[in-house]
PDB file of C-alpha atoms in Angstrom:
ATOM      1  CA  MET A   1       0.000   0.000   0.000  1.00 73.00           C
ATOM      2  CA  ASP A   2       1.338   3.455  -0.825  1.00 94.00           C
ATOM      3  CA  THR A   3       1.726   6.345   1.571  1.00 96.00           C
ATOM      4  CA  GLN A   4      -1.260   8.273   0.246  1.00 97.00           C
ATOM      5  CA  GLU A   5      -3.580   5.304   0.769  1.00 97.00           C
ATOM      6  CA  GLN A   6      -2.156   4.581   4.234  1.00 98.00           C
ATOM      7  CA  PHE A   7      -2.578   8.237   5.156  1.00 98.00           C
ATOM      8  CA  LYS A   8      -6.198   8.214   3.990  1.00 98.00           C
ATOM      9  CA  GLN A   9      -6.935   5.048   5.968  1.00 98.00           C
ATOM     10  CA  ALA A  10      -5.403   6.438   9.166  1.00 98.00           C
ATOM     11  CA  MET A  11      -7.262   9.721   8.728  1.00 98.00           C
ATOM     12  CA  GLY A  12     -10.454   7.772   8.054  1.00 98.00           C
ATOM     13  CA  LYS A  13     -10.145   6.064  11.439  1.00 98.00           C
ATOM     14  CA  CYS A  14      -9.582   9.450  13.090  1.00 98.00           C
ATOM     15  CA  ARG A  15     -12.603  10.902  11.301  1.00 98.00           C
ATOM     16  CA  GLU A  16     -14.765   7.983  12.398  1.00 98.00           C
ATOM     17  CA  LEU A  17     -13.766   8.623  16.027  1.00 98.00           C
ATOM     18  CA  PHE A  18     -14.369  12.370  15.583  1.00 98.00           C
ATOM     19  CA  SER A  19     -17.819  11.657  14.151  1.00 98.00           C
ATOM     20  CA  LYS A  20     -18.730   9.387  17.064  1.00 98.00           C
ATOM     21  CA  LYS A  21     -17.610  12.017  19.546  1.00 98.00           C
ATOM     22  CA  LEU A  22     -19.686  14.601  17.681  1.00 98.00           C
ATOM     23  CA  HIS A  23     -22.662  12.319  18.245  1.00 97.00           C
ATOM     24  CA  ASP A  24     -21.899  11.969  21.951  1.00 98.00           C
ATOM     25  CA  TYR A  25     -20.779  15.523  22.768  1.00 97.00           C
ATOM     26  CA  GLY A  26     -21.741  17.694  19.829  1.00 97.00           C
ATOM     27  CA  ALA A  27     -19.256  20.401  18.853  1.00 98.00           C
ATOM     28  CA  ALA A  28     -18.699  21.438  22.485  1.00 97.00           C
ATOM     29  CA  TRP A  29     -15.048  22.102  21.548  1.00 98.00           C
ATOM     30  CA  ARG A  30     -16.215  25.270  19.755  1.00 98.00           C
ATOM     31  CA  ILE A  31     -15.852  27.154  23.037  1.00 98.00           C
ATOM     32  CA  MET A  32     -12.103  26.429  23.164  1.00 98.00           C
ATOM     33  CA  ARG A  33      -9.675  29.175  22.302  1.00 97.00           C
ATOM     34  CA  PRO A  34      -6.786  28.014  20.096  1.00 96.00           C
ATOM     35  CA  SER A  35      -4.364  28.257  23.025  1.00 97.00           C
ATOM     36  CA  SER A  36      -6.534  25.785  24.952  1.00 98.00           C
ATOM     37  CA  VAL A  37      -6.493  23.438  21.974  1.00 98.00           C
ATOM     38  CA  THR A  38      -2.701  23.683  21.941  1.00 98.00           C
ATOM     39  CA  ASP A  39      -2.630  22.785  25.639  1.00 98.00           C
ATOM     40  CA  GLN A  40      -4.919  19.811  25.012  1.00 98.00           C
ATOM     41  CA  ILE A  41      -2.565  18.574  22.285  1.00 98.00           C
ATOM     42  CA  PHE A  42       0.320  19.032  24.732  1.00 98.00           C
ATOM     43  CA  ILE A  43      -1.445  16.782  27.261  1.00 98.00           C
ATOM     44  CA  LYS A  44      -1.831  14.061  24.623  1.00 98.00           C
ATOM     45  CA  ALA A  45       1.744  14.306  23.325  1.00 98.00           C
ATOM     46  CA  ASN A  46       3.175  14.442  26.826  1.00 97.00           C
ATOM     47  CA  ARG A  47       1.220  11.292  27.726  1.00 97.00           C
ATOM     48  CA  ILE A  48       2.627   9.518  24.650  1.00 97.00           C
ATOM     49  CA  ARG A  49       6.139  10.450  25.699  1.00 97.00           C
ATOM     50  CA  SER A  50       5.486   9.332  29.258  1.00 96.00           C
ATOM     51  CA  ILE A  51       4.273   5.929  28.050  1.00 96.00           C
ATOM     52  CA  GLU A  52       7.250   5.636  25.682  1.00 96.00           C
ATOM     53  CA  VAL A  53       9.702   6.422  28.492  1.00 96.00           C
ATOM     54  CA  LYS A  54       8.016   4.361  31.233  1.00 94.00           C
ATOM     55  CA  GLY A  55       7.014   1.527  28.940  1.00 91.00           C
ATOM     56  CA  VAL A  56       3.608   1.135  30.572  1.00 89.00           C
ATOM     57  CA  SER A  57       0.248   2.880  30.779  1.00 88.00           C
ATOM     58  CA  LYS A  58      -1.695   2.674  34.024  1.00 86.00           C
ATOM     59  CA  VAL A  59      -4.845   4.178  32.479  1.00 83.00           C
ATOM     60  CA  GLY A  60      -5.224   1.319  30.026  1.00 78.00           C
ATOM     61  CA  GLU A  61      -5.261   3.353  26.827  1.00 83.00           C
ATOM     62  CA  GLY A  62      -2.129   3.248  24.773  1.00 92.00           C
ATOM     63  CA  ILE A  63      -0.288   5.487  22.381  1.00 97.00           C
ATOM     64  CA  TYR A  64      -2.484   4.853  19.329  1.00 97.00           C
ATOM     65  CA  PRO A  65      -5.598   6.659  20.652  1.00 97.00           C
ATOM     66  CA  GLU A  66      -3.443   9.578  21.760  1.00 98.00           C
ATOM     67  CA  PHE A  67      -2.052  10.026  18.233  1.00 98.00           C
ATOM     68  CA  GLN A  68      -5.656   9.934  16.991  1.00 98.00           C
ATOM     69  CA  ALA A  69      -6.555  12.607  19.545  1.00 98.00           C
ATOM     70  CA  ILE A  70      -3.685  14.818  18.339  1.00 98.00           C
ATOM     71  CA  VAL A  71      -4.951  14.483  14.767  1.00 98.00           C
ATOM     72  CA  ASN A  72      -8.468  15.405  15.831  1.00 98.00           C
ATOM     73  CA  TYR A  73      -7.481  18.254  18.130  1.00 98.00           C
ATOM     74  CA  GLY A  74      -5.123  19.549  15.429  1.00 98.00           C
ATOM     75  CA  ILE A  75      -8.076  19.761  13.067  1.00 98.00           C
ATOM     76  CA  VAL A  76     -10.172  21.363  15.814  1.00 98.00           C
ATOM     77  CA  GLY A  77      -7.389  23.922  16.225  1.00 98.00           C
ATOM     78  CA  LEU A  78      -7.428  24.723  12.520  1.00 98.00           C
ATOM     79  CA  ILE A  79     -11.201  25.127  12.596  1.00 98.00           C
ATOM     80  CA  GLN A  80     -10.919  27.431  15.597  1.00 98.00           C
ATOM     81  CA  LEU A  81      -8.257  29.520  13.846  1.00 97.00           C
ATOM     82  CA  GLU A  82     -10.582  29.930  10.867  1.00 98.00           C
ATOM     83  CA  LEU A  83     -13.849  30.549  12.706  1.00 98.00           C
ATOM     84  CA  GLY A  84     -12.674  31.911  16.032  1.00 97.00           C
ATOM     85  CA  TYR A  85     -13.989  30.395  19.217  1.00 97.00           C
ATOM     86  CA  ALA A  86     -17.684  30.540  20.028  1.00 97.00           C
ATOM     87  CA  GLU A  87     -19.525  31.289  23.249  1.00 96.00           C
ATOM     88  CA  LYS A  88     -21.607  28.161  22.745  1.00 95.00           C
ATOM     89  CA  GLU A  89     -21.819  25.197  20.429  1.00 94.00           C
ATOM     90  CA  ASP A  90     -22.704  26.628  17.022  1.00 97.00           C
ATOM     91  CA  LEU A  91     -21.975  23.905  14.457  1.00 97.00           C
ATOM     92  CA  THR A  92     -24.070  20.929  13.482  1.00 97.00           C
ATOM     93  CA  ALA A  93     -22.351  17.578  13.152  1.00 97.00           C
ATOM     94  CA  ASP A  94     -22.552  17.847   9.357  1.00 98.00           C
ATOM     95  CA  GLU A  95     -20.974  21.312   9.382  1.00 98.00           C
ATOM     96  CA  ALA A  96     -18.211  20.167  11.739  1.00 98.00           C
ATOM     97  CA  LEU A  97     -17.485  17.142   9.540  1.00 98.00           C
ATOM     98  CA  ALA A  98     -17.333  19.356   6.445  1.00 98.00           C
ATOM     99  CA  TYR A  99     -14.661  21.471   8.157  1.00 98.00           C
ATOM    100  CA  TYR A 100     -12.935  18.280   9.295  1.00 98.00           C
ATOM    101  CA  ASP A 101     -12.796  17.001   5.722  1.00 98.00           C
ATOM    102  CA  LYS A 102     -11.486  20.333   4.459  1.00 98.00           C
ATOM    103  CA  TYR A 103      -8.543  20.302   6.856  1.00 98.00           C
ATOM    104  CA  ALA A 104      -7.909  16.558   6.529  1.00 98.00           C
ATOM    105  CA  ASN A 105      -7.584  17.063   2.760  1.00 98.00           C
ATOM    106  CA  MET A 106      -5.273  20.035   3.280  1.00 98.00           C
ATOM    107  CA  ALA A 107      -3.115  17.911   5.621  1.00 98.00           C
ATOM    108  CA  LEU A 108      -2.974  15.178   2.979  1.00 98.00           C
ATOM    109  CA  GLU A 109      -1.954  17.627   0.254  1.00 98.00           C
ATOM    110  CA  LEU A 110       0.761  19.110   2.487  1.00 97.00           C
ATOM    111  CA  MET A 111       2.032  15.647   3.369  1.00 97.00           C
ATOM    112  CA  LEU A 112       2.224  14.684  -0.307  1.00 97.00           C
ATOM    113  CA  ARG A 113       4.248  17.809  -1.164  1.00 97.00           C
ATOM    114  CA  LYS A 114       6.626  17.367   1.764  1.00 96.00           C
ATOM    115  CA  ASN A 115       6.862  13.613   1.271  1.00 95.00           C
ATOM    116  CA  HIS A 116       7.980  14.246  -2.316  1.00 93.00           C
ATOM    117  CA  ASP A 117      10.687  16.672  -1.215  1.00 96.00           C
ATOM    118  CA  TYR A 118      11.864  14.620   1.788  1.00 95.00           C
ATOM    119  CA  ASP A 119      11.616  11.307  -0.087  1.00 94.00           C
ATOM    120  CA  GLU A 120       9.631   9.477   2.619  1.00 95.00           C
ATOM    121  CA  ALA A 121      12.257  10.071   5.308  1.00 96.00           C
ATOM    122  CA  TRP A 122       9.517   9.567   7.905  1.00 97.00           C
ATOM    123  CA  ARG A 123       9.547   5.838   7.156  1.00 96.00           C
ATOM    124  CA  VAL A 124      13.003   5.370   8.699  1.00 96.00           C
ATOM    125  CA  MET A 125      12.274   7.530  11.732  1.00 97.00           C
ATOM    126  CA  ARG A 126      11.311   6.142  15.113  1.00 97.00           C
ATOM    127  CA  ILE A 127       7.800   6.729  16.451  1.00 97.00           C
ATOM    128  CA  SER A 128       9.413   8.358  19.499  1.00 97.00           C
ATOM    129  CA  SER A 129      10.920  10.957  17.153  1.00 98.00           C
ATOM    130  CA  TYR A 130       7.432  11.892  15.965  1.00 98.00           C
ATOM    131  CA  THR A 131       6.485  12.401  19.601  1.00 98.00           C
ATOM    132  CA  ASP A 132       9.469  14.670  20.203  1.00 98.00           C
ATOM    133  CA  LEU A 133       8.799  16.626  17.021  1.00 98.00           C
ATOM    134  CA  ILE A 134       5.157  17.095  18.012  1.00 98.00           C
ATOM    135  CA  LEU A 135       6.222  18.348  21.446  1.00 98.00           C
ATOM    136  CA  MET A 136       8.680  20.756  19.803  1.00 98.00           C
ATOM    137  CA  LYS A 137       5.898  22.007  17.500  1.00 98.00           C
ATOM    138  CA  ILE A 138       3.694  22.537  20.570  1.00 98.00           C
ATOM    139  CA  TYR A 139       6.360  24.652  22.261  1.00 98.00           C
ATOM    140  CA  ARG A 140       6.823  26.632  19.055  1.00 97.00           C
ATOM    141  CA  THR A 141       3.068  27.127  18.845  1.00 98.00           C
ATOM    142  CA  LYS A 142       2.914  28.335  22.441  1.00 97.00           C
ATOM    143  CA  GLN A 143       5.694  30.816  21.674  1.00 97.00           C
ATOM    144  CA  ILE A 144       3.856  32.083  18.585  1.00 97.00           C
ATOM    145  CA  GLU A 145       0.635  32.346  20.601  1.00 97.00           C
ATOM    146  CA  GLY A 146       2.549  34.329  23.213  1.00 96.00           C
ATOM    147  CA  LEU A 147       3.683  36.673  20.441  1.00 96.00           C
ATOM    148  CA  HIS A 148       0.048  37.000  19.288  1.00 95.00           C
ATOM    149  CA  GLY A 149       1.088  35.535  15.927  1.00 93.00           C
ATOM    150  CA  GLN A 150       3.615  38.298  15.255  1.00 94.00           C
ATOM    151  CA  THR A 151       6.600  36.264  14.058  1.00 94.00           C
ATOM    152  CA  LEU A 152       9.591  37.575  12.149  1.00 94.00           C
ATOM    153  CA  VAL A 153      10.419  34.607   9.930  1.00 95.00           C
ATOM    154  CA  SER A 154       8.415  31.637  11.160  1.00 93.00           C
ATOM    155  CA  GLU A 155       5.290  29.968   9.877  1.00 93.00           C
ATOM    156  CA  GLY A 156       2.152  30.496  11.905  1.00 95.00           C
ATOM    157  CA  VAL A 157       0.178  28.388  14.328  1.00 97.00           C
ATOM    158  CA  ASP A 158      -1.715  26.735  11.475  1.00 97.00           C
ATOM    159  CA  ALA A 159       1.477  25.337   9.937  1.00 97.00           C
ATOM    160  CA  ASN A 160       2.435  23.843  13.283  1.00 98.00           C
ATOM    161  CA  TYR A 161      -1.003  22.243  13.694  1.00 98.00           C
ATOM    162  CA  PHE A 162      -0.663  20.697  10.238  1.00 98.00           C
ATOM    163  CA  ASP A 163       2.768  19.300  11.113  1.00 98.00           C
ATOM    164  CA  MET A 164       1.434  17.844  14.388  1.00 98.00           C
ATOM    165  CA  ILE A 165      -1.395  16.192  12.463  1.00 98.00           C
ATOM    166  CA  ASN A 166       0.953  14.723   9.889  1.00 98.00           C
ATOM    167  CA  TYR A 167       3.511  13.422  12.393  1.00 98.00           C
ATOM    168  CA  SER A 168       0.645  11.801  14.300  1.00 98.00           C
ATOM    169  CA  VAL A 169      -0.667  10.143  11.142  1.00 98.00           C
ATOM    170  CA  PHE A 170       2.837   8.819  10.456  1.00 98.00           C
ATOM    171  CA  GLY A 171       2.838   7.363  13.976  1.00 98.00           C
ATOM    172  CA  LEU A 172      -0.531   5.721  13.340  1.00 98.00           C
ATOM    173  CA  ILE A 173       0.675   4.263  10.023  1.00 98.00           C
ATOM    174  CA  LYS A 174       3.824   2.846  11.590  1.00 97.00           C
ATOM    175  CA  MET A 175       1.882   1.382  14.510  1.00 97.00           C
ATOM    176  CA  ASP A 176      -0.557  -0.228  12.066  1.00 96.00           C
ATOM    177  CA  GLU A 177       2.383  -1.692  10.134  1.00 95.00           C
ATOM    178  CA  GLU A 178       4.004  -3.011  13.316  1.00 93.00           C
ATOM    179  CA  SER A 179       0.768  -4.687  14.430  1.00 88.00           C
ATOM    180  CA  ARG A 180       0.582  -6.833  11.291  1.00 82.00           C
TER     181      ARG A 180
END
């Protein structure tokens, strides 16, 4: 299977989870400011790193669902950047999924462009490296948020969210491959 197809399958699993959570909770995340989304992604990435370092999870959920959560919160972050946060839930499930699909497709297109230029270097990387890169992107995002987006030479928060999504999808792909 090629990278594009693997990426689509991993994103499809994330979308299915997102859709189920929309059913259960609605788009309650609409009240979150982007900085809160960034902190939520930090919690997930930090938990992955903790499990990687300690070698065990006492909660019972492993690394895979945390990578899925980073994908989904990354897309939530992109939606929030576009729409701004709301004072109450203001999207239907269908509207939220349309935004989800928009940003999932943009993540795929970005991955394809970068994958061409980097010649699939992600395939020889360790999953723990994705975790570290995601954490670095979170700290960069927090710095940019602290600067109110006023950077001198750096990409914005959105670019960092896209990178976090893509590194997480790579982690999901590699974990799927290892489980076979």
